[in-house]
């Protein structure tokens, strides 16, 4: 097997959803499974920072509890959108219609599709090429199983999916579910076969169906909103990508900071306030300062927030872009909404050959 799989597990706390990013180390091609609409910027930042090329945004099924981020991911990366073809004409926007036995290649690695209906008709599990990992969506959960009481759910079908498609995998095959509500991150086939309270041990189909038909769960809160959106692969009704800012091409990093490129700043100096948060003496050192930059050291920023005008977006700057990143946090906490950190600070500014000012006589 060529190289160790790149693997990240991500969590959306609002819906307790797990998202998985898988990448081929030799080609950097990647797929993402069950990305969440509201987490799009986080997921995209991680893909960019790991220098991955996304080839597909895959869903394990048409979700009822959150909206997929697949369409947003396609807009951002031109990846394909994959989901089961069993949803038929109701599903729009997907261009990779999958069924049992299909393979999804990303570089020199691939996933195998296993049809695992029961929670919905179109539930599929994605199995890694080495059979070391399976992404089960809402079919098999850790010490649980997906509910079967809406969206064509059927407990008998789910029983057969789990016992025939998942429990036939090697005991040490790791199970990564679509959700967990108790902070558990993974399990294994052998472990669930032994200890799953719904379908493990000696449970037969009648035991499982009896259990599942009496869960008495409340109707999912997000269903009325999530289902129509997911049938559009997560495309908003107005067809527009939500903008992070209306004043400039800002980007969110995986660390959660909002940043902007120095090139853009250099071309828009008269439209923004450049706030240099280095110590004043640093501004006269080798790297110099940006023309018109206002000096306010990070250590004094919080008590002096009122001095900063809010009529223009604020671009924070420092030596390498670290202290200025923290400055954006302080500014946002102080009520500033149009704020971005200049990526890479004065070091990158200088590397790009952008103009600086120096006080006469300074080094
Ligand atoms: Fe679900």
mmCIF file of C-alpha atoms and ligand atoms in Angstrom:
data_model
loop_
_atom_site.group_PDB
_atom_site.id
_atom_site.type_symbol
_atom_site.label_atom_id
_atom_site.label_comp_id
_atom_site.label_asym_id
_atom_site.label_seq_id
_atom_site.Cartn_x
_atom_site.Cartn_y
_atom_site.Cartn_z
ATOM 1 C CA UNK A 1 0.000 0.000 0.000
ATOM 2 C CA UNK A 2 1.686 3.262 -1.070
ATOM 3 C CA UNK A 3 2.350 5.514 1.934
ATOM 4 C CA UNK A 4 0.429 6.060 5.130
ATOM 5 C CA UNK A 5 -3.032 7.482 4.585
ATOM 6 C CA UNK A 6 -3.463 11.130 5.567
ATOM 7 C CA UNK A 7 -6.365 11.093 8.016
ATOM 8 C CA UNK A 8 -8.183 13.756 10.034
ATOM 9 C CA UNK A 9 -11.359 13.437 12.071
ATOM 10 C CA UNK A 10 -13.288 16.687 12.569
ATOM 11 C CA UNK A 11 -16.291 17.407 14.779
ATOM 12 C CA UNK A 12 -19.275 19.713 14.511
ATOM 13 C CA UNK A 13 -20.503 20.295 18.050
ATOM 14 C CA UNK A 14 -23.903 21.692 17.029
ATOM 15 C CA UNK A 15 -24.971 18.438 15.342
ATOM 16 C CA UNK A 16 -22.414 16.039 16.890
ATOM 17 C CA UNK A 17 -21.342 15.163 13.343
ATOM 18 C CA UNK A 18 -17.973 13.701 12.415
ATOM 19 C CA UNK A 19 -16.313 14.761 9.183
ATOM 20 C CA UNK A 20 -13.374 12.789 7.812
ATOM 21 C CA UNK A 21 -10.602 13.986 5.537
ATOM 22 C CA UNK A 22 -8.583 11.278 3.786
ATOM 23 C CA UNK A 23 -5.578 11.923 1.571
ATOM 24 C CA UNK A 24 -3.068 10.042 -0.531
ATOM 25 C CA UNK A 25 0.400 11.041 0.731
ATOM 26 C CA UNK A 26 2.165 10.608 -2.597
ATOM 27 C CA UNK A 27 -0.233 12.564 -4.829
ATOM 28 C CA UNK A 28 -1.927 14.800 -2.172
ATOM 29 C CA UNK A 29 -5.326 13.945 -3.686
ATOM 30 C CA UNK A 30 -8.029 13.760 -1.035
ATOM 31 C CA UNK A 31 -11.689 13.119 -0.290
ATOM 32 C CA UNK A 32 -13.855 14.479 2.496
ATOM 33 C CA UNK A 33 -16.731 12.502 4.008
ATOM 34 C CA UNK A 34 -19.812 14.192 5.533
ATOM 35 C CA UNK A 35 -18.627 17.781 5.558
ATOM 36 C CA UNK A 36 -20.964 20.177 7.428
ATOM 37 C CA UNK A 37 -22.203 23.429 5.857
ATOM 38 C CA UNK A 38 -21.362 25.615 8.851
ATOM 39 C CA UNK A 39 -17.858 24.105 9.108
ATOM 40 C CA UNK A 40 -16.957 24.744 5.488
ATOM 41 C CA UNK A 41 -14.301 27.372 6.161
ATOM 42 C CA UNK A 42 -12.616 25.225 8.790
ATOM 43 C CA UNK A 43 -12.564 22.161 6.546
ATOM 44 C CA UNK A 44 -11.365 24.120 3.549
ATOM 45 C CA UNK A 45 -8.583 25.778 5.559
ATOM 46 C CA UNK A 46 -7.342 22.362 6.669
ATOM 47 C CA UNK A 47 -7.361 21.078 3.084
ATOM 48 C CA UNK A 48 -5.357 24.120 1.983
ATOM 49 C CA UNK A 49 -2.910 24.022 4.875
ATOM 50 C CA UNK A 50 -2.202 20.317 4.291
ATOM 51 C CA UNK A 51 -1.751 21.160 0.592
ATOM 52 C CA UNK A 52 -4.340 18.631 -0.500
ATOM 53 C CA UNK A 53 -6.243 18.585 -3.771
ATOM 54 C CA UNK A 54 -9.824 17.609 -3.031
ATOM 55 C CA UNK A 55 -11.283 15.282 -5.653
ATOM 56 C CA UNK A 56 -14.633 14.492 -4.008
ATOM 57 C CA UNK A 57 -16.968 15.575 -1.225
ATOM 58 C CA UNK A 58 -18.799 12.395 -0.237
ATOM 59 C CA UNK A 59 -21.873 11.957 1.907
ATOM 60 C CA UNK A 60 -22.778 8.711 3.624
ATOM 61 C CA UNK A 61 -26.462 9.571 3.180
ATOM 62 C CA UNK A 62 -28.999 12.366 2.847
ATOM 63 C CA UNK A 63 -28.818 13.782 6.367
ATOM 64 C CA UNK A 64 -31.759 14.959 8.446
ATOM 65 C CA UNK A 65 -29.884 16.689 11.244
ATOM 66 C CA UNK A 66 -27.488 19.037 9.460
ATOM 67 C CA UNK A 67 -26.874 20.455 5.997
ATOM 68 C CA UNK A 68 -24.019 19.024 3.967
ATOM 69 C CA UNK A 69 -21.119 21.263 2.968
ATOM 70 C CA UNK A 70 -20.640 19.337 -0.299
ATOM 71 C CA UNK A 71 -21.896 22.083 -2.635
ATOM 72 C CA UNK A 72 -19.773 24.735 -0.920
ATOM 73 C CA UNK A 73 -16.760 22.456 -1.232
ATOM 74 C CA UNK A 74 -17.449 21.982 -4.934
ATOM 75 C CA UNK A 75 -17.669 25.764 -5.435
ATOM 76 C CA UNK A 76 -14.338 26.199 -3.655
ATOM 77 C CA UNK A 77 -12.333 23.301 -5.067
ATOM 78 C CA UNK A 78 -14.197 22.049 -8.170
ATOM 79 C CA UNK A 79 -14.385 18.613 -6.530
ATOM 80 C CA UNK A 80 -17.109 16.140 -7.400
ATOM 81 C CA UNK A 81 -20.087 15.494 -5.120
ATOM 82 C CA UNK A 82 -20.721 11.854 -4.277
ATOM 83 C CA UNK A 83 -23.788 10.246 -2.719
ATOM 84 C CA UNK A 84 -25.835 7.083 -3.260
ATOM 85 C CA UNK A 85 -27.686 6.899 -6.533
ATOM 86 C CA UNK A 86 -30.581 5.219 -4.710
ATOM 87 C CA UNK A 87 -32.129 8.601 -3.837
ATOM 88 C CA UNK A 88 -32.942 8.819 -7.555
ATOM 89 C CA UNK A 89 -34.391 11.939 -9.129
ATOM 90 C CA UNK A 90 -35.034 13.569 -5.747
ATOM 91 C CA UNK A 91 -31.322 14.318 -5.413
ATOM 92 C CA UNK A 92 -29.841 17.290 -7.245
ATOM 93 C CA UNK A 93 -26.308 18.569 -7.591
ATOM 94 C CA UNK A 94 -24.421 15.294 -7.090
ATOM 95 C CA UNK A 95 -22.276 14.175 -10.014
ATOM 96 C CA UNK A 96 -20.821 11.006 -8.544
ATOM 97 C CA UNK A 97 -23.811 8.710 -8.064
ATOM 98 C CA UNK A 98 -22.576 5.728 -6.115
ATOM 99 C CA UNK A 99 -23.688 2.177 -5.502
ATOM 100 C CA UNK A 100 -22.437 -0.998 -3.901
ATOM 101 C CA UNK A 101 -19.057 -2.089 -5.244
ATOM 102 C CA UNK A 102 -18.049 1.297 -6.680
ATOM 103 C CA UNK A 103 -14.562 2.601 -6.038
ATOM 104 C CA UNK A 104 -13.621 6.221 -5.413
ATOM 105 C CA UNK A 105 -9.976 6.840 -6.213
ATOM 106 C CA UNK A 106 -7.897 9.627 -4.661
ATOM 107 C CA UNK A 107 -4.386 9.393 -5.988
ATOM 108 C CA UNK A 108 -3.009 5.918 -5.327
ATOM 109 C CA UNK A 109 -5.607 5.157 -2.656
ATOM 110 C CA UNK A 110 -9.303 4.424 -2.929
ATOM 111 C CA UNK A 111 -12.494 3.815 -0.987
ATOM 112 C CA UNK A 112 -14.917 0.986 -1.655
ATOM 113 C CA UNK A 113 -18.634 1.637 -1.461
ATOM 114 C CA UNK A 114 -20.770 -0.742 0.589
ATOM 115 C CA UNK A 115 -24.531 -0.310 0.393
ATOM 116 C CA UNK A 116 -25.756 -0.256 4.001
ATOM 117 C CA UNK A 117 -29.420 0.852 3.831
ATOM 118 C CA UNK A 118 -31.841 0.802 6.740
ATOM 119 C CA UNK A 119 -31.406 4.234 8.345
ATOM 120 C CA UNK A 120 -32.302 5.585 4.882
ATOM 121 C CA UNK A 121 -32.575 3.796 1.524
ATOM 122 C CA UNK A 122 -29.435 5.443 0.224
ATOM 123 C CA UNK A 123 -27.072 4.915 3.164
ATOM 124 C CA UNK A 124 -23.624 3.793 2.098
ATOM 125 C CA UNK A 125 -20.467 3.018 4.039
ATOM 126 C CA UNK A 126 -17.018 3.824 2.714
ATOM 127 C CA UNK A 127 -14.341 1.194 3.277
ATOM 128 C CA UNK A 128 -10.630 2.012 2.955
ATOM 129 C CA UNK A 129 -8.728 0.048 0.316
ATOM 130 C CA UNK A 130 -6.717 -1.822 2.996
ATOM 131 C CA UNK A 131 -9.918 -2.673 4.974
ATOM 132 C CA UNK A 132 -8.441 -0.987 8.032
ATOM 133 C CA UNK A 133 -11.137 1.687 8.333
ATOM 134 C CA UNK A 134 -14.829 1.922 7.548
ATOM 135 C CA UNK A 135 -16.904 5.100 7.614
ATOM 136 C CA UNK A 136 -20.368 3.947 8.554
ATOM 137 C CA UNK A 137 -22.417 7.159 8.562
ATOM 138 C CA UNK A 138 -25.607 6.575 10.557
ATOM 139 C CA UNK A 139 -25.762 2.849 9.857
ATOM 140 C CA UNK A 140 -23.581 1.549 12.679
ATOM 141 C CA UNK A 141 -22.781 3.941 15.518
ATOM 142 C CA UNK A 142 -20.510 3.327 18.500
ATOM 143 C CA UNK A 143 -22.618 1.102 20.775
ATOM 144 C CA UNK A 144 -25.636 2.154 18.733
ATOM 145 C CA UNK A 145 -27.254 2.168 15.307
ATOM 146 C CA UNK A 146 -29.014 4.796 13.219
ATOM 147 C CA UNK A 147 -32.711 5.344 13.846
ATOM 148 C CA UNK A 148 -35.123 3.788 11.355
ATOM 149 C CA UNK A 149 -38.341 5.691 12.029
ATOM 150 C CA UNK A 150 -38.343 8.222 9.152
ATOM 151 C CA UNK A 151 -36.854 8.766 5.648
ATOM 152 C CA UNK A 152 -37.698 5.213 4.438
ATOM 153 C CA UNK A 153 -35.978 3.738 7.486
ATOM 154 C CA UNK A 154 -36.382 -0.005 8.067
ATOM 155 C CA UNK A 155 -34.943 -1.883 11.042
ATOM 156 C CA UNK A 156 -34.858 -5.289 9.326
ATOM 157 C CA UNK A 157 -32.915 -3.819 6.410
ATOM 158 C CA UNK A 158 -30.518 -2.130 8.829
ATOM 159 C CA UNK A 159 -29.973 -5.441 10.645
ATOM 160 C CA UNK A 160 -28.934 -7.126 7.405
ATOM 161 C CA UNK A 161 -26.690 -4.191 6.405
ATOM 162 C CA UNK A 162 -24.816 -4.299 9.688
ATOM 163 C CA UNK A 163 -24.525 -8.061 10.034
ATOM 164 C CA UNK A 164 -23.765 -8.845 6.397
ATOM 165 C CA UNK A 165 -21.773 -5.801 5.220
ATOM 166 C CA UNK A 166 -20.050 -4.490 8.336
ATOM 167 C CA UNK A 167 -19.702 -7.428 10.723
ATOM 168 C CA UNK A 168 -18.152 -9.443 7.880
ATOM 169 C CA UNK A 169 -15.147 -7.080 7.893
ATOM 170 C CA UNK A 170 -11.985 -7.976 9.853
ATOM 171 C CA UNK A 171 -12.317 -7.688 13.641
ATOM 172 C CA UNK A 172 -9.653 -5.003 13.788
ATOM 173 C CA UNK A 173 -11.227 -2.849 11.071
ATOM 174 C CA UNK A 174 -11.767 0.542 12.748
ATOM 175 C CA UNK A 175 -15.283 1.973 12.723
ATOM 176 C CA UNK A 176 -15.675 5.716 12.263
ATOM 177 C CA UNK A 177 -19.336 6.709 12.610
ATOM 178 C CA UNK A 178 -21.229 9.735 11.318
ATOM 179 C CA UNK A 179 -22.073 10.939 14.805
ATOM 180 C CA UNK A 180 -21.390 10.406 18.429
ATOM 181 C CA UNK A 181 -23.205 12.147 21.234
ATOM 182 C CA UNK A 182 -20.876 11.052 24.035
ATOM 183 C CA UNK A 183 -17.426 12.066 22.775
ATOM 184 C CA UNK A 184 -16.430 8.588 21.556
ATOM 185 C CA UNK A 185 -14.359 8.843 18.406
ATOM 186 C CA UNK A 186 -13.913 5.313 17.056
ATOM 187 C CA UNK A 187 -14.603 1.648 17.596
ATOM 188 C CA UNK A 188 -13.840 -1.595 15.778
ATOM 189 C CA UNK A 189 -15.820 -4.339 14.106
ATOM 190 C CA UNK A 190 -14.866 -6.917 16.730
ATOM 191 C CA UNK A 191 -15.753 -4.572 19.567
ATOM 192 C CA UNK A 192 -19.191 -3.671 18.196
ATOM 193 C CA UNK A 193 -19.940 -7.265 17.298
ATOM 194 C CA UNK A 194 -19.309 -8.177 20.930
ATOM 195 C CA UNK A 195 -20.651 -5.170 22.825
ATOM 196 C CA UNK A 196 -23.153 -3.226 20.727
ATOM 197 C CA UNK A 197 -26.272 -3.259 22.932
ATOM 198 C CA UNK A 198 -28.629 -3.298 19.956
ATOM 199 C CA UNK A 199 -27.029 -5.762 17.591
ATOM 200 C CA UNK A 200 -23.955 -7.217 19.311
ATOM 201 C CA UNK A 201 -23.508 -10.531 21.128
ATOM 202 C CA UNK A 202 -26.192 -13.082 20.293
ATOM 203 C CA UNK A 203 -28.854 -10.589 19.103
ATOM 204 C CA UNK A 204 -30.937 -11.831 16.174
ATOM 205 C CA UNK A 205 -33.072 -9.799 13.792
ATOM 206 C CA UNK A 206 -36.133 -9.912 16.052
ATOM 207 C CA UNK A 207 -34.126 -8.640 19.023
ATOM 208 C CA UNK A 208 -32.737 -5.789 16.946
ATOM 209 C CA UNK A 209 -36.032 -4.800 15.337
ATOM 210 C CA UNK A 210 -37.781 -4.952 18.696
ATOM 211 C CA UNK A 211 -35.190 -2.616 20.152
ATOM 212 C CA UNK A 212 -35.200 -0.184 17.224
ATOM 213 C CA UNK A 213 -38.979 -0.004 16.932
ATOM 214 C CA UNK A 214 -39.241 1.128 20.534
ATOM 215 C CA UNK A 215 -36.650 3.887 20.712
ATOM 216 C CA UNK A 216 -39.388 6.558 20.967
ATOM 217 C CA UNK A 217 -37.093 9.307 19.740
ATOM 218 C CA UNK A 218 -38.280 12.889 19.245
ATOM 219 C CA UNK A 219 -38.605 14.015 15.632
ATOM 220 C CA UNK A 220 -35.311 15.529 14.446
ATOM 221 C CA UNK A 221 -35.395 19.290 14.950
ATOM 222 C CA UNK A 222 -33.544 20.122 11.752
ATOM 223 C CA UNK A 223 -35.462 17.774 9.438
ATOM 224 C CA UNK A 224 -37.735 20.340 7.770
ATOM 225 C CA UNK A 225 -34.775 22.598 7.027
ATOM 226 C CA UNK A 226 -32.028 20.038 6.401
ATOM 227 C CA UNK A 227 -33.750 17.599 4.087
ATOM 228 C CA UNK A 228 -34.665 20.000 1.244
ATOM 229 C CA UNK A 229 -31.203 21.592 1.453
ATOM 230 C CA UNK A 230 -29.495 18.206 1.347
ATOM 231 C CA UNK A 231 -31.551 17.208 -1.688
ATOM 232 C CA UNK A 232 -29.786 20.180 -3.356
ATOM 233 C CA UNK A 233 -26.400 18.835 -2.102
ATOM 234 C CA UNK A 234 -26.284 21.744 0.339
ATOM 235 C CA UNK A 235 -26.735 24.557 -2.173
ATOM 236 C CA UNK A 236 -28.448 27.513 -0.447
ATOM 237 C CA UNK A 237 -31.852 28.462 -1.830
ATOM 238 C CA UNK A 238 -30.490 31.715 -3.275
ATOM 239 C CA UNK A 239 -27.644 29.787 -4.970
ATOM 240 C CA UNK A 240 -25.024 32.065 -3.425
ATOM 241 C CA UNK A 241 -21.860 31.217 -1.511
ATOM 242 C CA UNK A 242 -21.998 33.050 1.852
ATOM 243 C CA UNK A 243 -19.277 35.713 1.983
ATOM 244 C CA UNK A 244 -16.944 35.955 4.939
ATOM 245 C CA UNK A 245 -16.475 39.710 4.380
ATOM 246 C CA UNK A 246 -17.823 42.227 1.900
ATOM 247 C CA UNK A 247 -14.773 44.497 1.925
ATOM 248 C CA UNK A 248 -11.895 42.249 0.874
ATOM 249 C CA UNK A 249 -10.722 38.719 0.044
ATOM 250 C CA UNK A 250 -10.250 37.518 3.601
ATOM 251 C CA UNK A 251 -9.690 33.891 4.475
ATOM 252 C CA UNK A 252 -10.213 31.868 7.631
ATOM 253 C CA UNK A 253 -7.289 29.739 8.784
ATOM 254 C CA UNK A 254 -7.671 26.337 10.432
ATOM 255 C CA UNK A 255 -6.611 28.098 13.639
ATOM 256 C CA UNK A 256 -9.770 30.192 13.241
ATOM 257 C CA UNK A 257 -8.041 33.514 12.438
ATOM 258 C CA UNK A 258 -9.164 35.820 9.641
ATOM 259 C CA UNK A 259 -6.293 36.824 7.386
ATOM 260 C CA UNK A 260 -5.625 38.677 4.164
ATOM 261 C CA UNK A 261 -2.733 38.681 1.700
ATOM 262 C CA UNK A 262 -0.063 41.422 1.829
ATOM 263 C CA UNK A 263 -0.391 41.986 -1.928
ATOM 264 C CA UNK A 264 -4.036 42.993 -1.481
ATOM 265 C CA UNK A 265 -3.141 45.267 1.434
ATOM 266 C CA UNK A 266 -0.436 47.024 -0.611
ATOM 267 C CA UNK A 267 -2.952 47.779 -3.360
ATOM 268 C CA UNK A 268 -5.659 49.063 -0.988
ATOM 269 C CA UNK A 269 -3.707 51.110 1.561
ATOM 270 C CA UNK A 270 -6.042 54.079 1.232
ATOM 271 C CA UNK A 271 -9.103 51.941 2.002
ATOM 272 C CA UNK A 272 -7.899 50.356 5.243
ATOM 273 C CA UNK A 273 -6.315 51.237 8.549
ATOM 274 C CA UNK A 274 -3.006 49.404 8.973
ATOM 275 C CA UNK A 275 -2.431 48.811 12.650
ATOM 276 C CA UNK A 276 1.151 47.831 13.475
ATOM 277 C CA UNK A 277 1.200 46.051 16.839
ATOM 278 C CA UNK A 278 4.973 45.668 17.179
ATOM 279 C CA UNK A 279 6.865 47.560 19.846
ATOM 280 C CA UNK A 280 7.646 51.082 18.518
ATOM 281 C CA UNK A 281 11.398 50.392 18.398
ATOM 282 C CA UNK A 282 10.828 47.396 16.074
ATOM 283 C CA UNK A 283 9.246 49.678 13.513
ATOM 284 C CA UNK A 284 12.584 51.399 12.989
ATOM 285 C CA UNK A 285 14.521 48.193 12.546
ATOM 286 C CA UNK A 286 15.503 46.440 9.326
ATOM 287 C CA UNK A 287 11.988 45.568 8.102
ATOM 288 C CA UNK A 288 10.729 49.145 8.337
ATOM 289 C CA UNK A 289 7.031 50.053 8.390
ATOM 290 C CA UNK A 290 4.146 50.290 5.959
ATOM 291 C CA UNK A 291 3.388 53.836 4.819
ATOM 292 C CA UNK A 292 0.614 55.323 6.938
ATOM 293 C CA UNK A 293 0.661 52.467 9.462
ATOM 294 C CA UNK A 294 -0.540 53.392 12.905
ATOM 295 C CA UNK A 295 1.519 52.094 15.820
ATOM 296 C CA UNK A 296 -0.227 50.509 18.775
ATOM 297 C CA UNK A 297 1.741 47.760 20.556
ATOM 298 C CA UNK A 298 -0.169 44.559 21.272
ATOM 299 C CA UNK A 299 0.401 44.924 25.027
ATOM 300 C CA UNK A 300 -1.475 48.261 24.976
ATOM 301 C CA UNK A 301 -4.177 47.328 22.500
ATOM 302 C CA UNK A 302 -6.965 46.314 24.847
ATOM 303 C CA UNK A 303 -7.002 49.447 27.039
ATOM 304 C CA UNK A 304 -6.601 51.719 23.995
ATOM 305 C CA UNK A 305 -9.230 50.172 21.680
ATOM 306 C CA UNK A 306 -11.286 53.375 21.779
ATOM 307 C CA UNK A 307 -8.490 55.226 19.957
ATOM 308 C CA UNK A 308 -8.940 53.123 16.845
ATOM 309 C CA UNK A 309 -11.419 54.487 14.305
ATOM 310 C CA UNK A 310 -13.948 52.007 12.940
ATOM 311 C CA UNK A 311 -14.752 53.710 9.644
ATOM 312 C CA UNK A 312 -12.325 51.514 7.686
ATOM 313 C CA UNK A 313 -11.400 47.831 7.917
ATOM 314 C CA UNK A 314 -8.470 47.276 10.279
ATOM 315 C CA UNK A 315 -5.479 45.261 9.024
ATOM 316 C CA UNK A 316 -3.188 44.169 11.814
ATOM 317 C CA UNK A 317 0.525 43.795 11.132
ATOM 318 C CA UNK A 318 3.554 42.636 13.099
ATOM 319 C CA UNK A 319 6.918 40.969 12.496
ATOM 320 C CA UNK A 320 5.738 37.498 11.389
ATOM 321 C CA UNK A 321 1.940 37.639 11.678
ATOM 322 C CA UNK A 322 1.594 35.956 15.077
ATOM 323 C CA UNK A 323 1.093 38.893 17.467
ATOM 324 C CA UNK A 324 -1.088 40.575 14.867
ATOM 325 C CA UNK A 325 -3.224 37.416 14.781
ATOM 326 C CA UNK A 326 -3.858 37.803 18.502
ATOM 327 C CA UNK A 327 -4.574 41.492 17.874
ATOM 328 C CA UNK A 328 -7.481 40.480 15.591
ATOM 329 C CA UNK A 329 -8.903 38.387 18.437
ATOM 330 C CA UNK A 330 -8.719 41.355 20.833
ATOM 331 C CA UNK A 331 -10.268 43.671 18.236
ATOM 332 C CA UNK A 332 -13.140 41.283 17.575
ATOM 333 C CA UNK A 333 -13.779 40.876 21.282
ATOM 334 C CA UNK A 334 -13.866 44.673 21.389
ATOM 335 C CA UNK A 335 -16.641 44.797 18.802
ATOM 336 C CA UNK A 336 -14.639 45.369 15.619
ATOM 337 C CA UNK A 337 -16.174 43.339 12.798
ATOM 338 C CA UNK A 338 -14.047 44.364 9.807
ATOM 339 C CA UNK A 339 -10.664 43.049 10.894
ATOM 340 C CA UNK A 340 -8.006 40.852 9.297
ATOM 341 C CA UNK A 341 -4.472 39.809 10.057
ATOM 342 C CA UNK A 342 -1.931 40.438 7.318
ATOM 343 C CA UNK A 343 -0.536 37.005 6.442
ATOM 344 C CA UNK A 344 3.136 36.546 7.259
ATOM 345 C CA UNK A 345 3.643 40.064 8.664
ATOM 346 C CA UNK A 346 6.468 42.395 7.654
ATOM 347 C CA UNK A 347 8.720 39.422 6.880
ATOM 348 C CA UNK A 348 6.548 38.412 3.915
ATOM 349 C CA UNK A 349 5.929 42.048 3.006
ATOM 350 C CA UNK A 350 9.683 42.474 2.629
ATOM 351 C CA UNK A 351 10.117 39.163 0.768
ATOM 352 C CA UNK A 352 7.529 40.342 -1.730
ATOM 353 C CA UNK A 353 9.534 43.522 -2.294
ATOM 354 C CA UNK A 354 6.678 45.779 -1.214
ATOM 355 C CA UNK A 355 7.618 49.370 -0.269
ATOM 356 C CA UNK A 356 8.505 50.309 3.308
ATOM 357 C CA UNK A 357 9.325 53.491 5.123
ATOM 358 C CA UNK A 358 12.197 53.940 7.512
ATOM 359 C CA UNK A 359 12.940 56.849 9.783
ATOM 360 C CA UNK A 360 15.950 58.813 8.643
ATOM 361 C CA UNK A 361 19.105 57.519 10.280
ATOM 362 C CA UNK A 362 17.611 54.165 11.334
ATOM 363 C CA UNK A 363 19.362 50.949 10.404
HETATM 364 FE FE1 LIG B 1 -28.750 10.460 9.423
#
